[in-house]
Short mmCIF file of C-alpha atoms and ligand atoms in Angstrom, two decimals:
data_model
loop_
_atom_site.label_atom_id
_atom_site.label_comp_id
_atom_site.label_asym_id
_atom_site.label_seq_id
_atom_site.Cartn_x
_atom_site.Cartn_y
_atom_site.Cartn_z
CA MET A 1 -62.49 -14.27 16.03
CA SER A 2 -60.24 -17.16 14.91
CA GLY A 3 -58.84 -19.49 17.42
CA THR A 4 -55.41 -19.04 19.44
CA LEU A 5 -53.10 -20.97 17.17
CA GLN A 6 -49.31 -20.61 17.96
CA SER A 7 -48.01 -22.09 14.74
CA VAL A 8 -45.53 -20.72 12.37
CA LEU A 9 -47.47 -22.83 9.81
CA HIS A 10 -50.48 -20.75 10.02
CA PRO A 11 -49.25 -17.20 9.24
CA ALA A 12 -51.50 -14.20 9.77
CA GLY A 13 -49.15 -11.57 8.66
CA ALA A 14 -46.64 -10.78 5.87
CA ASP A 15 -43.47 -11.39 7.72
CA ALA A 16 -44.83 -14.58 9.21
CA ALA A 17 -45.62 -15.73 5.69
CA VAL A 18 -41.78 -15.33 4.80
CA VAL A 19 -41.05 -17.42 7.77
CA GLU A 20 -43.37 -19.96 6.78
CA GLN A 21 -41.94 -20.10 3.48
CA PHE A 22 -38.54 -20.58 4.92
CA ALA A 23 -39.77 -23.21 7.07
CA TRP A 24 -41.26 -25.25 4.10
CA VAL A 25 -38.60 -24.76 1.60
CA LEU A 26 -35.75 -25.84 4.06
CA PHE A 27 -37.93 -28.86 5.31
CA GLY A 28 -38.57 -29.60 1.59
CA ALA A 29 -35.06 -29.50 0.49
CA GLY A 30 -33.85 -31.44 3.61
CA THR A 31 -36.25 -34.37 2.91
CA VAL A 32 -35.49 -34.73 -0.87
CA ILE A 33 -31.81 -34.69 0.16
CA PHE A 34 -32.10 -37.38 2.91
CA PHE A 35 -33.97 -39.79 0.54
CA ALA A 36 -31.44 -39.34 -2.31
CA VAL A 37 -28.75 -40.07 0.04
CA MET A 38 -30.53 -42.99 1.69
CA ALA A 39 -31.29 -44.31 -1.95
CA LEU A 40 -27.49 -44.00 -2.98
CA MET A 41 -26.78 -45.98 0.27
CA ALA A 42 -29.31 -48.77 -0.57
CA LEU A 43 -27.60 -48.85 -4.09
CA SER A 44 -24.10 -49.10 -2.79
CA LEU A 45 -25.00 -51.97 -0.44
CA ARG A 46 -26.20 -54.42 -3.10
CA ASP A 47 -24.11 -57.66 -3.46
CA ASN A 48 -23.04 -56.61 -7.04
CA ALA A 49 -22.44 -52.85 -6.29
CA ARG A 50 -19.13 -51.87 -8.04
CA PRO A 51 -17.41 -48.69 -7.12
CA LEU A 52 -17.99 -46.01 -9.81
CA ARG A 53 -15.25 -43.56 -9.98
CA PRO A 54 -14.94 -42.80 -6.24
CA GLY A 55 -12.93 -39.57 -6.85
CA LEU A 56 -15.78 -38.00 -8.97
CA TRP A 57 -18.14 -38.81 -6.38
CA ILE A 58 -16.49 -37.36 -3.62
CA ALA A 59 -15.80 -34.19 -5.57
CA GLY A 60 -19.23 -34.17 -7.00
CA ALA A 61 -21.45 -35.08 -4.13
CA GLY A 62 -19.38 -34.35 -1.29
CA VAL A 63 -18.31 -30.88 -2.26
CA ALA A 64 -19.71 -29.47 -5.30
CA PHE A 65 -23.08 -30.27 -4.35
CA PRO A 66 -23.35 -28.99 -0.69
CA VAL A 67 -21.56 -25.72 -1.89
CA LEU A 68 -24.13 -25.25 -4.79
CA VAL A 69 -27.30 -26.12 -2.65
CA LEU A 70 -26.11 -23.96 0.49
CA SER A 71 -24.98 -21.01 -1.86
CA ALA A 72 -28.51 -21.16 -3.61
CA LEU A 73 -30.30 -21.43 -0.22
CA LEU A 74 -28.28 -18.55 1.21
CA VAL A 75 -28.78 -16.22 -1.86
CA TRP A 76 -32.72 -16.95 -1.90
CA SER A 77 -33.11 -16.41 1.98
CA THR A 78 -31.14 -13.22 1.78
CA TRP A 79 -33.26 -11.79 -1.16
CA ARG A 80 -36.40 -13.11 0.72
CA SER A 81 -35.37 -11.71 3.97
CA ALA A 82 -35.03 -8.33 2.33
CA GLN A 83 -38.67 -8.31 1.68
CA LEU A 84 -39.52 -8.50 5.58
CA VAL A 85 -41.29 -5.30 6.77
CA PRO A 86 -38.38 -2.85 7.61
CA GLN A 87 -38.12 -2.37 11.35
CA SER A 88 -38.86 1.39 12.15
CA SER A 89 -40.03 2.99 15.26
CA GLN A 90 -41.94 5.48 12.75
CA ALA A 91 -44.58 3.10 12.40
CA ALA A 92 -48.53 4.46 12.76
CA LEU A 93 -48.75 2.91 16.22
CA SER A 94 -45.83 2.29 18.99
CA ILE A 95 -46.20 -0.01 21.67
CA SER A 96 -43.58 -0.73 24.66
CA VAL A 97 -43.27 -4.24 26.17
CA THR A 98 -41.16 -4.97 29.06
CA GLY A 99 -40.38 -8.63 30.06
CA HIS A 100 -40.63 -9.34 33.75
CA MET A 101 -40.13 -12.79 35.58
CA TRP A 102 -42.66 -13.97 34.48
CA TRP A 103 -45.22 -11.82 32.69
CA TRP A 104 -45.27 -8.82 30.04
CA GLU A 105 -45.95 -5.25 30.92
CA VAL A 106 -47.50 -3.55 27.74
CA ARG A 107 -47.65 0.47 27.46
CA TYR A 108 -49.55 2.47 24.92
CA ARG A 109 -49.58 6.13 24.52
CA ASP A 110 -53.12 7.56 25.10
CA PRO A 111 -53.66 9.26 21.61
CA ALA A 112 -56.32 11.68 23.44
CA GLY A 113 -54.11 13.08 26.49
CA GLY A 114 -50.63 11.54 25.69
CA ARG A 115 -50.33 9.94 28.96
CA GLU A 116 -49.19 6.16 29.29
CA ILE A 117 -51.94 3.35 29.37
CA VAL A 118 -50.42 0.40 31.23
CA THR A 119 -51.89 -3.13 30.75
CA ALA A 120 -50.38 -6.83 30.77
CA ASN A 121 -50.11 -9.97 29.05
CA GLU A 122 -52.14 -9.03 26.04
CA ILE A 123 -51.10 -6.77 23.10
CA HIS A 124 -54.04 -5.25 21.10
CA ILE A 125 -53.28 -4.22 17.74
CA PRO A 126 -55.41 -2.82 14.73
CA VAL A 127 -55.50 -5.22 11.89
CA GLY A 128 -53.72 -4.11 8.42
CA GLN A 129 -51.49 -1.64 10.29
CA THR A 130 -47.65 -2.09 11.03
CA VAL A 131 -46.96 -1.47 14.68
CA HIS A 132 -43.81 -1.10 16.18
CA VAL A 133 -43.08 -2.79 19.57
CA GLY A 134 -40.18 -1.40 21.45
CA LEU A 135 -38.87 -4.37 23.91
CA ASN A 136 -36.81 -4.36 27.16
CA ALA A 137 -36.71 -6.38 30.19
CA SER A 138 -36.32 -5.58 33.77
CA ASP A 139 -34.63 -8.45 35.17
CA VAL A 140 -33.11 -11.32 33.03
CA ILE A 141 -33.14 -11.78 29.10
CA HIS A 142 -36.69 -12.66 27.90
CA SER A 143 -37.79 -12.96 24.09
CA LEU A 144 -40.94 -12.25 22.61
CA TRP A 145 -42.25 -14.56 19.82
CA VAL A 146 -45.87 -14.70 18.36
CA PRO A 147 -45.05 -17.29 15.55
CA ALA A 148 -48.20 -16.67 13.61
CA LEU A 149 -47.21 -12.74 13.09
CA SER A 150 -43.53 -12.55 13.18
CA GLY A 151 -39.97 -13.75 14.09
CA LYS A 152 -38.71 -13.55 17.78
CA ARG A 153 -36.66 -10.78 19.32
CA ASP A 154 -34.92 -10.81 22.37
CA MET A 155 -35.88 -8.47 25.36
CA ILE A 156 -32.58 -7.27 27.15
CA PRO A 157 -32.19 -5.62 30.40
CA GLY A 158 -30.97 -2.14 29.81
CA ARG A 159 -31.30 -2.06 26.02
CA VAL A 160 -34.30 -1.15 23.98
CA THR A 161 -34.85 -3.53 20.99
CA GLY A 162 -37.79 -3.64 18.69
CA LEU A 163 -40.11 -5.85 16.68
CA THR A 164 -42.64 -5.21 13.92
CA LEU A 165 -45.88 -7.01 14.33
CA ARG A 166 -48.67 -6.93 11.54
CA ALA A 167 -51.98 -8.92 11.38
CA ASP A 168 -53.74 -9.23 8.19
CA ARG A 169 -56.87 -10.62 9.75
CA PRO A 170 -58.60 -10.33 13.08
CA GLY A 171 -57.75 -12.98 15.60
CA VAL A 172 -56.24 -13.84 18.80
CA TYR A 173 -52.47 -15.22 18.45
CA ARG A 174 -50.65 -16.77 21.35
CA GLY A 175 -47.08 -15.76 21.83
CA GLN A 176 -44.65 -17.22 24.23
CA CYS A 177 -41.43 -16.10 25.84
CA ALA A 178 -38.46 -17.65 23.80
CA GLU A 179 -35.69 -17.32 26.01
CA PHE A 180 -35.13 -19.20 29.10
CA CYS A 181 -35.70 -16.81 32.16
CA GLY A 182 -36.14 -19.02 35.17
CA ALA A 183 -38.65 -21.64 36.61
CA GLN A 184 -41.68 -20.28 35.00
CA HIS A 185 -40.24 -19.55 31.60
CA ALA A 186 -42.81 -22.25 30.08
CA ASN A 187 -45.75 -20.32 31.62
CA MET A 188 -44.73 -16.93 30.33
CA ALA A 189 -47.22 -16.65 27.47
CA LEU A 190 -49.19 -13.62 26.07
CA HIS A 191 -51.91 -12.98 23.44
CA VAL A 192 -51.91 -10.47 20.63
CA VAL A 193 -55.49 -9.61 20.02
CA ALA A 194 -56.02 -7.98 16.52
CA LEU A 195 -58.97 -5.96 16.13
CA ALA A 196 -60.67 -3.95 13.10
CA PRO A 197 -59.37 -0.38 13.46
CA ASP A 198 -62.67 0.75 15.02
CA ALA A 199 -62.71 -1.62 17.76
CA PHE A 200 -59.06 -0.99 18.27
CA ARG A 201 -59.91 2.37 18.99
CA ASP A 202 -62.85 1.77 21.44
CA TRP A 203 -60.65 -0.64 23.47
CA LEU A 204 -57.78 1.76 23.74
CA ARG A 205 -60.45 4.59 24.81
CA ARG A 206 -61.84 1.99 27.36
CA GLN A 207 -58.34 1.45 28.60
CA ALA A 208 -57.39 4.80 29.19
CA GLN A 209 -60.42 5.17 31.84
CA PRO A 210 -59.71 4.86 35.19
CA ALA A 211 -61.08 1.78 37.13
CA ARG A 212 -64.92 1.45 37.47
CA GLU A 213 -66.50 2.04 40.61
CA PRO A 214 -67.76 -0.66 42.62
CA GLN A 215 -71.35 -1.00 42.72
CA GLY A 216 -73.06 -2.80 45.71
CA ALA A 217 -71.74 -4.04 49.02
CA LEU A 218 -69.75 -7.23 47.49
CA LEU A 219 -67.62 -5.04 45.20
CA GLU A 220 -67.05 -2.16 47.94
CA ARG A 221 -66.01 -4.84 50.27
CA GLY A 222 -63.56 -6.23 47.67
CA ARG A 223 -62.04 -2.87 47.03
CA ALA A 224 -61.42 -2.41 50.79
CA ALA A 225 -59.92 -5.66 50.80
CA PHE A 226 -57.59 -4.78 48.00
CA LEU A 227 -56.23 -1.87 50.15
CA ALA A 228 -56.23 -3.74 53.55
CA GLN A 229 -54.43 -6.50 52.01
CA ARG A 230 -51.78 -4.00 50.60
CA CYS A 231 -52.09 -5.28 47.26
CA GLN A 232 -51.52 -1.57 46.00
CA THR A 233 -47.70 -2.24 47.18
CA CYS A 234 -47.32 -4.30 43.88
CA HIS A 235 -50.19 -3.58 41.89
CA THR A 236 -51.79 -0.19 40.45
CA ILE A 237 -55.41 0.20 39.94
CA ARG A 238 -55.75 3.43 38.57
CA GLY A 239 -58.25 5.65 40.22
CA VAL A 240 -57.75 3.57 43.49
CA ALA A 241 -53.69 3.55 44.09
CA GLU A 242 -51.45 4.37 41.40
CA THR A 243 -47.54 4.16 42.31
CA ALA A 244 -46.80 0.48 42.19
CA ARG A 245 -45.03 -1.06 39.09
CA LEU A 246 -43.96 -4.29 40.53
CA GLY A 247 -46.88 -6.38 39.37
CA PRO A 248 -49.37 -6.13 36.55
CA ASP A 249 -51.74 -3.24 36.32
CA LEU A 250 -54.91 -4.32 37.49
CA THR A 251 -56.92 -1.24 36.24
CA HIS A 252 -58.91 -3.53 33.53
CA VAL A 253 -57.79 -6.99 34.69
CA GLY A 254 -61.34 -8.18 34.25
CA SER A 255 -61.05 -7.32 30.68
CA ARG A 256 -58.23 -9.54 29.88
CA ALA A 257 -58.87 -13.15 28.92
CA HIS A 258 -56.33 -14.71 31.07
CA ILE A 259 -54.32 -14.13 34.38
CA GLY A 260 -50.89 -15.45 35.33
CA ALA A 261 -49.37 -14.80 31.78
CA GLY A 262 -51.82 -17.12 29.91
CA LEU A 263 -52.17 -19.46 32.52
CA LEU A 264 -55.68 -19.38 33.58
CA ARG A 265 -58.92 -17.95 32.13
CA THR A 266 -59.87 -14.74 33.90
CA HIS A 267 -62.80 -15.67 36.14
CA ARG A 268 -63.65 -14.85 39.94
CA ASN A 269 -63.01 -18.42 40.64
CA THR A 270 -59.47 -18.67 39.27
CA LEU A 271 -58.83 -15.03 40.65
CA ALA A 272 -59.66 -16.11 43.98
CA GLY A 273 -57.37 -19.42 43.65
CA TRP A 274 -54.65 -17.31 42.48
CA ILE A 275 -54.93 -14.82 45.34
CA ALA A 276 -55.24 -17.46 47.82
CA ASP A 277 -51.98 -19.35 46.80
CA PRO A 278 -50.08 -18.18 43.94
CA GLN A 279 -47.16 -20.64 44.41
CA ALA A 280 -49.62 -23.68 43.91
CA VAL A 281 -50.68 -22.22 40.41
CA LYS A 282 -47.14 -20.98 39.44
CA ALA A 283 -44.51 -21.96 41.69
CA GLY A 284 -41.58 -19.23 42.20
CA VAL A 285 -43.81 -16.38 41.24
CA PHE A 286 -42.95 -13.31 43.32
CA MET A 287 -46.53 -12.59 44.45
CA PRO A 288 -47.29 -13.80 48.13
CA ALA A 289 -50.17 -15.46 49.26
CA ALA A 290 -52.82 -13.71 50.78
CA ALA A 291 -52.16 -14.65 54.36
CA GLY A 292 -55.20 -14.87 56.81
CA THR A 293 -58.03 -14.00 54.53
CA ASP A 294 -61.27 -15.52 55.41
CA GLY A 295 -63.36 -16.89 52.59
CA ALA A 296 -65.80 -14.28 52.22
CA THR A 297 -63.14 -11.44 51.74
CA LEU A 298 -61.39 -13.45 49.28
CA ARG A 299 -64.71 -14.07 47.42
CA ALA A 300 -65.32 -10.28 47.50
CA LEU A 301 -61.76 -9.33 46.20
CA ALA A 302 -61.91 -11.82 43.34
CA ALA A 303 -65.49 -10.33 42.52
CA TYR A 304 -64.08 -6.93 42.65
CA LEU A 305 -61.11 -7.62 40.27
CA GLU A 306 -63.48 -9.55 37.94
CA HIS A 307 -65.58 -6.76 37.51
CA LEU A 308 -62.85 -4.30 36.52
CA GLN A 309 -63.73 -4.50 33.03
CU1 LIG B 1 -39.31 -14.99 30.11
CU2 LIG B 1 -38.64 -16.96 29.33
#
């Protein structure tokens, strides 16, 4: 898999290629015009510069030129925009993503049983397929933007919007909330993982499974700590406690590359640090610290979550 580039200038899908072309054409045209104006200004400042029919310059360079250039760019960009992949919820695969302060809830429909598969902060898609992503938000306005794959689209509480994602080669593409949504807006990242269709089907089948049973005393203790700490008030682990929707679904948290919406790599050490003091990692986050937990229990809980692959 390629790296996790977050760049408009490295498109990995057809729509992103259109956006990249816009960026280069506008940047190129702006650069040419800027240097032309600077050259004319330098000429006009020479000692022996003589005014050359000022009325013609004002009408030509001040009125006709901008009208022509802006009209041409408008016609071209409208024509090019019409070639973007049409937004349609009839795509082969539909995913829904809900923005929360400050993480992403991602829901799939299980092709086998039809029930929902809930995950967080990572969107897996099959390469070469057009994927419709239905968007909304639970609290304030967020915006989904994965520059290598598409343009951005706002996520508005009480309203469903949509975005088409399509990756033409496998890779991990970083995205970012693109609408200021509070203290941790900057740390509201996500990753789109584009997999070969077979690998995607395998991934979805694994995600549809309930959580792995803990093997051994440490992991058993970790699961008991999850319940004793009342983590299930906010977090679901399918097969353990399934009613909460306030925080990210943790059924397969160990299979995700990051915790804290792209903030830390998933590892029992980062999990333990996060659980012990989330405010120290991501100030303002709604998760309370695990109060009165001894080190051994914390280690067991972190090991248990890491093992939820
Ligand atoms: Cu969510 Cu900014």
